[in-house]
Each structure stands twice: as structure tokens, then as C-alpha cells.
Amino acid sequence: LIHQGHRDLVYPRILGHEMVGRIRELDGRGFGLAEGDLVQIWPGIVCGECRPCRRGKDNLCRDIKIMGFNSQGGFAELLALPAESLSRGCNLLPSNSDCSLLALSEPLACCLNGQSHCLVCRDDFVLILGGGPIGAMHALLARLRGAEKVMVAEKLPERIRLLKRNTDAVVFDPADEPLQDLLAAETEGQGADVIFSATPGMPIDRDSLHLLSPGGRACVFSGPAPGHQEKELDLRRIHYHEITVFGSYGCTSLQNRLAVELLLSHKIRADWLITRRVSLSQIDRALDHSARRAGMKSVVCF
């Protein structure tokens, strides 16, 4: 984010959009919340009135502002929230909740959004391009939704090791063998029913669409890396094989609440994704850890 930039990031800015905290003070209506409550925060600030908001797609609000991007974020001891965030975006947590774990709610909700488009279901062969935190969450969700087999393409040895230890996905390094050959071997030559791009380095393009079986679905989940050269999509294949390509951006406030419930109920076990905890004064270490793609997720604790 810092090195590559982002469409919505406006400097100067306090970053941080995956947040859990306690309410220090309320000014006016609390919307059922009280001072001292522990909450997880959906980072969107939306109008609530535009067509997408009325249809439950508040992540696509025409006037959306995102904490940590357009307004100040969570890498601070105190954060002022507008009333709209209290009413729509604050999810009350049990007071003894694991704050580090529940901070994963927002990225997990983003994965829920992607999987809601592609309708991952029982007996699907699911291929995930990229085995970082997002790819790992997609793998966990796909199995929860009944996918027959989940395959993850990842190049970093440490992440391959973590995925093999904590998921039942088939994990492989695409540098070892052509991806098409590996996929054919794992799917009895059928190809993938669903593909998620969970890294800018492996986008959904003409080549990846050829990994899909007839009727397959592809999710453009991760934005392309800087300097990415667009490739033409194979429209003939999309037409004759009934391939569907979905875009997925962020998550809705409802999906954020669903992600909180999945973590609190332990239906998704994601504590292993937290590979480093640091204090706010050590945030530079966490940012370096993430930039080097060392481990999985770093969490800043107060």
C-alpha cells in the first residue's frame, strides 16, 4: 500500500483500516453502544441514500470514504468516528474477545464478498492464485462452503509451509511445474470451477481463464500491480465455455458482521494467520514485515 500506492489513498494520512477498539467517549446518540464497549469497526463511511447503499451494496457507495485511506485510520491511540460509523459499522464484541483475531474480520469480509459473487459451492474445484493472508482466507472459506478441493499457487516457502500445516488445501509452487499441468493432475483434467486472484502478481487474464472448466467463474479480487500490462481476454472462450468474470471490491457492512460471527464462532480458525504482534511504537517493523511478505499478518497492539 505504501510502496505501490492505492486509488483511494490520500496523503497525508494515518493508515489502518482493519480495526478493533474500545469506545472511550460518546457524544450524543450511542446507537445501542456504551462507553467501554469493545467493537470491531467496518471502515466505510457512506451516505446510506444512494442506489448502491439502498440495495445493500454500501461498499460501492458513490460517496464512500474509507478510514485509513480518505480519512484517518486506526494506527493511533484514539480515533474519532462519525455517527454513521456507530450506527452501521461498529460491531459489538464480547469484552474478553481476542482483539488481534477480530482485527481480521474486515479482510475476511472482503473474501466473503468475492465468494458471494462466484458462488463457491459443494463439489467445486477452487484454484487460488496467491497464498498470502487473503489467499489463505479464501481457502478456508471455500472449504467451509463445501468445495471438493482447494488448490493454492504460492511461491514463498514460509507461506507454503504455513498453508500446508493449517489448511487441507493442495499447495504448490507454480515455478516447479506449469500451472496447467498441476491443475489437470489435481482435477482429473477438468480444470478449476472457480479461480480467485489473491495477488497482483498473478492476475485474472487470458492465460488464467484457460485454467477454468466450462461454466467456470473467475474473481478479479486483487488489483493489478503497478506497471501491469493489460492482456486481451479470450472472448471466444468466455462465450463458448460460458465463463463468468467477476470484480470484487472491499466488503459490505453486512458482510463485515458475518465475518465477525465466523471468527467468534470458530467456524473459521484464523489465529495462525497472525505471525507477528508489535506495539504502536514498533509499527515500522510491522510495515517492513508486510512489505517483505514475511509470514502472514502483522497486528499492531495497544
Coordinates of C-alpha atoms in Angstrom, one line a residue:
L1 CA 0.0 0.0 0.0
I2 CA 2.7 2.5 1.0
H3 CA 5.2 1.5 -1.7
Q4 CA 2.7 0.8 -4.6
G5 CA 0.1 3.3 -3.7
H6 CA -3.7 2.9 -3.9
R7 CA -6.5 4.5 -5.8
D8 CA -8.2 5.7 -2.7
L9 CA -5.2 6.6 -0.5
V10 CA -4.9 10.4 0.0
Y11 CA -1.8 11.8 1.9
P12 CA -1.0 12.9 4.5
R13 CA -2.8 10.1 6.3
I14 CA -2.8 7.9 9.4
L15 CA -3.2 4.4 7.9
G16 CA -5.1 1.4 9.3
H17 CA -8.5 0.1 8.2
E18 CA -8.6 -3.3 10.0
M19 CA -9.6 -2.3 13.5
V20 CA -10.8 -3.3 16.9
G21 CA -11.0 -0.9 19.9
R22 CA -12.9 0.2 23.0
I23 CA -15.3 3.1 23.0
R24 CA -13.7 5.9 25.0
E25 CA -16.3 8.5 24.9
L26 CA -19.7 9.0 23.2
D27 CA -21.0 12.4 22.1
G28 CA -24.8 12.2 21.6
R29 CA -26.6 9.0 20.4
G30 CA -24.8 5.7 21.0
F31 CA -26.9 3.6 18.8
G32 CA -27.0 0.9 21.4
L33 CA -23.4 1.2 22.3
A34 CA -21.8 2.3 25.6
E35 CA -18.6 3.7 26.7
G36 CA -16.2 0.9 27.4
D37 CA -17.7 -1.4 24.8
L38 CA -15.3 -3.4 22.6
V39 CA -16.1 -3.1 19.0
Q40 CA -14.9 -4.1 15.6
I41 CA -15.1 -1.4 13.0
W42 CA -16.1 -1.6 9.4
P43 CA -14.0 1.2 7.8
G44 CA -16.5 2.6 5.3
I45 CA -18.2 5.9 5.8
V46 CA -21.2 6.0 3.4
C47 CA -24.2 8.2 2.5
G48 CA -26.8 5.4 3.1
E49 CA -29.0 7.0 0.5
C50 CA -27.6 6.3 -3.0
R51 CA -28.7 3.4 -5.1
P52 CA -25.9 1.0 -4.1
C53 CA -26.5 1.8 -0.4
R54 CA -30.2 1.2 -0.7
R55 CA -29.5 -2.1 -2.4
G56 CA -27.2 -3.4 0.4
K57 CA -24.0 -2.7 -1.6
D58 CA -22.7 0.1 0.6
N59 CA -19.1 -0.8 -0.4
L60 CA -20.0 0.7 -3.8
C61 CA -21.5 3.9 -2.3
R62 CA -20.9 6.8 -4.7
D63 CA -19.6 9.0 -1.9
I64 CA -17.7 6.3 0.2
K65 CA -14.9 7.4 2.4
I66 CA -12.6 4.8 3.9
M67 CA -10.8 5.1 7.2
G68 CA -7.1 4.9 6.7
F69 CA -7.5 6.0 3.0
N70 CA -9.7 9.1 2.7
S71 CA -9.8 9.8 6.5
Q72 CA -7.7 9.0 9.5
G73 CA -7.2 5.3 10.3
G74 CA -6.6 3.0 13.2
F75 CA -2.8 3.3 13.7
A76 CA -3.4 5.7 16.5
E77 CA -4.3 5.6 20.2
L78 CA -7.6 7.5 19.6
L79 CA -9.9 7.6 16.6
A80 CA -12.9 9.8 16.1
L81 CA -15.9 8.1 14.4
P82 CA -18.8 9.8 12.8
A83 CA -22.3 8.8 13.9
E84 CA -22.8 6.9 10.6
S85 CA -20.0 4.6 11.6
L86 CA -21.5 3.9 15.0
S87 CA -24.9 3.0 13.5
R88 CA -23.7 1.0 10.6
G89 CA -20.1 0.0 11.1
C90 CA -19.5 -0.8 14.8
N91 CA -19.9 -4.5 15.7
L92 CA -20.2 -5.1 19.4
L93 CA -17.8 -7.9 20.7
P94 CA -17.7 -9.9 23.9
S95 CA -15.5 -8.0 26.3
N96 CA -13.0 -10.8 26.5
S97 CA -12.6 -11.2 22.7
D98 CA -9.1 -11.7 21.1
C99 CA -8.7 -8.2 19.6
S100 CA -5.9 -9.4 17.3
L101 CA -8.0 -12.2 15.9
L102 CA -11.1 -10.0 15.4
A103 CA -9.0 -7.4 13.5
L104 CA -9.0 -10.0 10.7
S105 CA -12.8 -9.5 10.3
E106 CA -12.5 -6.9 7.6
P107 CA -10.2 -8.8 5.2
L108 CA -12.2 -11.9 5.9
A109 CA -15.3 -10.0 4.9
C110 CA -13.7 -8.9 1.7
C111 CA -13.1 -12.6 0.9
L112 CA -16.8 -13.3 1.7
N113 CA -17.7 -10.6 -0.9
G114 CA -15.6 -12.3 -3.6
Q115 CA -17.0 -15.7 -2.8
S116 CA -20.6 -14.4 -2.8
H117 CA -20.1 -13.4 -6.5
C118 CA -18.5 -16.7 -7.6
L119 CA -21.0 -18.8 -5.6
V120 CA -18.4 -21.3 -4.4
C121 CA -20.4 -24.5 -3.6
R122 CA -20.2 -28.2 -3.0
D123 CA -18.0 -30.3 -5.3
D124 CA -16.2 -27.2 -6.8
F125 CA -12.6 -27.3 -7.7
V126 CA -11.2 -24.0 -6.5
L127 CA -7.9 -22.5 -7.5
I128 CA -6.4 -19.6 -5.6
L129 CA -3.6 -17.6 -7.2
G130 CA -1.5 -16.4 -4.2
G131 CA -1.2 -17.9 -0.8
G132 CA -0.8 -14.8 1.4
P133 CA -3.3 -13.8 4.1
I134 CA -6.1 -13.2 1.6
G135 CA -5.4 -16.4 -0.4
A136 CA -5.4 -18.3 2.9
M137 CA -8.8 -16.8 3.9
H138 CA -10.2 -17.7 0.5
A139 CA -9.0 -21.3 1.1
L140 CA -10.7 -21.5 4.5
L141 CA -13.9 -20.1 3.3
A142 CA -14.1 -22.2 0.1
R143 CA -13.8 -25.4 2.2
L144 CA -16.4 -24.1 4.7
R145 CA -18.7 -23.6 1.7
G146 CA -18.2 -27.2 0.6
A147 CA -15.6 -27.0 -2.1
E148 CA -14.4 -30.5 -3.0
K149 CA -10.8 -29.5 -3.4
V150 CA -8.9 -26.2 -2.9
M151 CA -5.6 -25.6 -4.6
V152 CA -3.3 -22.7 -3.8
A153 CA -0.5 -21.4 -6.0
E154 CA 2.2 -19.8 -3.9
K155 CA 5.9 -19.1 -4.4
L156 CA 7.2 -18.2 -0.9
P157 CA 8.4 -21.3 1.1
E158 CA 7.3 -19.9 4.5
R159 CA 3.8 -19.3 3.3
I160 CA 3.7 -22.7 1.6
R161 CA 4.7 -24.3 4.9
L162 CA 2.0 -22.4 6.9
L163 CA -0.7 -23.2 4.4
K164 CA 0.2 -26.9 4.4
R165 CA 0.2 -27.0 8.2
N166 CA -3.1 -25.1 8.8
T167 CA -5.3 -26.0 5.8
D168 CA -6.2 -29.0 3.8
A169 CA -5.5 -27.2 0.6
V170 CA -3.2 -28.6 -2.1
V171 CA -0.4 -26.1 -2.1
F172 CA 2.2 -25.9 -4.8
D173 CA 4.8 -23.6 -6.2
P174 CA 4.0 -22.8 -9.9
A175 CA 7.7 -22.4 -10.6
D176 CA 8.1 -26.2 -10.1
E177 CA 5.7 -27.2 -13.0
P178 CA 3.4 -25.4 -15.4
L179 CA 0.2 -24.4 -13.6
Q180 CA -2.0 -26.0 -16.3
D181 CA -0.3 -29.4 -15.8
L182 CA -0.6 -29.2 -12.0
L183 CA -4.2 -28.3 -12.2
A184 CA -5.0 -31.0 -14.7
A185 CA -3.4 -33.6 -12.4
E186 CA -5.5 -32.4 -9.3
T187 CA -8.8 -32.1 -11.1
E188 CA -8.7 -35.3 -13.4
G189 CA -8.3 -33.0 -16.3
Q190 CA -11.4 -31.0 -15.6
G191 CA -9.8 -27.7 -14.7
A192 CA -10.9 -25.3 -12.0
D193 CA -14.6 -24.3 -11.4
V194 CA -13.6 -21.1 -9.6
I195 CA -10.4 -19.1 -9.7
F196 CA -9.5 -16.3 -7.3
S197 CA -6.7 -13.9 -8.0
A198 CA -5.3 -13.1 -4.5
T199 CA -2.1 -11.4 -5.5
P200 CA -1.2 -8.6 -8.0
G201 CA 1.5 -10.8 -9.4
M202 CA -1.0 -13.4 -10.8
P203 CA -4.0 -11.5 -12.2
I204 CA -7.0 -12.8 -14.0
D205 CA -6.1 -12.7 -17.7
R206 CA -6.2 -14.6 -20.9
D207 CA -3.9 -17.3 -19.6
S208 CA -5.7 -17.9 -16.2
L209 CA -9.1 -18.1 -17.9
H210 CA -7.8 -21.1 -19.8
L211 CA -7.4 -22.9 -16.5
L212 CA -11.2 -22.9 -16.0
S213 CA -13.6 -25.7 -16.8
P214 CA -16.7 -25.0 -18.9
G215 CA -19.1 -22.8 -16.9
G216 CA -16.2 -21.7 -14.7
R217 CA -16.1 -18.4 -12.6
A218 CA -13.2 -16.1 -12.1
C219 CA -12.9 -13.4 -9.5
V220 CA -10.7 -10.3 -10.0
F221 CA -10.1 -9.9 -6.3
S222 CA -6.7 -8.3 -6.2
G223 CA -6.0 -5.1 -8.1
P224 CA -3.2 -5.3 -10.7
A225 CA 0.4 -4.5 -9.8
P226 CA 1.9 -1.1 -10.9
G227 CA 3.1 -1.3 -14.5
H228 CA 0.8 -4.3 -15.2
Q229 CA 0.3 -4.7 -18.9
E230 CA -3.3 -5.4 -19.8
K231 CA -3.9 -8.6 -21.8
E232 CA -6.8 -9.2 -24.1
L233 CA -9.3 -11.6 -22.7
D234 CA -10.3 -14.6 -24.9
L235 CA -13.8 -13.6 -25.7
R236 CA -14.4 -16.8 -27.7
R237 CA -13.6 -18.9 -24.7
I238 CA -15.7 -16.8 -22.5
H239 CA -18.6 -17.2 -24.9
Y240 CA -18.4 -20.8 -25.9
H241 CA -17.4 -22.1 -22.4
E242 CA -19.8 -19.8 -20.6
I243 CA -17.1 -18.3 -18.4
T244 CA -18.1 -15.6 -16.0
V245 CA -15.6 -13.0 -14.7
F246 CA -16.5 -11.0 -11.6
G247 CA -14.9 -8.0 -10.0
S248 CA -14.8 -7.8 -6.2
Y249 CA -14.0 -4.7 -4.2
G250 CA -14.0 -4.4 -0.4
C251 CA -16.9 -5.6 1.6
T252 CA -20.4 -4.5 2.7
S253 CA -21.1 -3.7 6.3
L254 CA -23.3 -6.8 6.5
Q255 CA -20.5 -9.0 5.2
N256 CA -18.3 -7.4 7.9
R257 CA -20.8 -8.5 10.6
L258 CA -20.9 -12.0 9.1
A259 CA -17.1 -12.2 9.2
V260 CA -17.1 -11.3 12.9
E261 CA -19.6 -14.1 13.6
L262 CA -17.5 -16.6 11.7
L263 CA -14.5 -15.8 13.8
L264 CA -16.3 -15.6 17.1
S265 CA -18.0 -19.0 16.4
H266 CA -14.6 -20.5 15.4
K267 CA -16.2 -21.7 12.1
I268 CA -13.2 -20.0 10.6
R269 CA -10.0 -20.6 12.6
A270 CA -7.6 -17.9 11.5
D271 CA -5.4 -17.3 14.6
W272 CA -2.4 -18.9 12.8
L273 CA -2.5 -16.1 10.2
I274 CA -1.1 -13.7 12.8
T275 CA 2.6 -14.2 12.7
R276 CA 3.7 -11.0 14.4
R277 CA 2.4 -8.7 17.0
V278 CA 4.0 -5.3 17.7
S279 CA 3.3 -2.1 19.7
L280 CA 2.4 1.1 18.0
S281 CA 6.0 2.4 18.6
Q282 CA 7.2 -0.6 16.6
I283 CA 4.9 -0.1 13.6
D284 CA 7.8 0.3 11.3
R285 CA 8.8 -3.3 12.0
A286 CA 5.3 -4.5 11.1
L287 CA 5.3 -2.5 7.9
D288 CA 8.7 -3.9 6.9
H289 CA 7.4 -7.4 7.8
S290 CA 4.5 -6.9 5.4
A291 CA 6.5 -5.3 2.6
R292 CA 8.9 -8.3 2.6
R293 CA 5.9 -10.7 2.7
A294 CA 7.4 -12.3 5.7
G295 CA 5.0 -14.6 7.5
M296 CA 1.3 -13.7 7.1
K297 CA -0.4 -10.9 9.1
S298 CA 1.2 -8.4 11.4
V299 CA -1.0 -6.9 14.1
V300 CA -0.4 -3.6 16.0
C301 CA -1.5 -4.0 19.6
F302 CA -2.1 -1.2 22.1

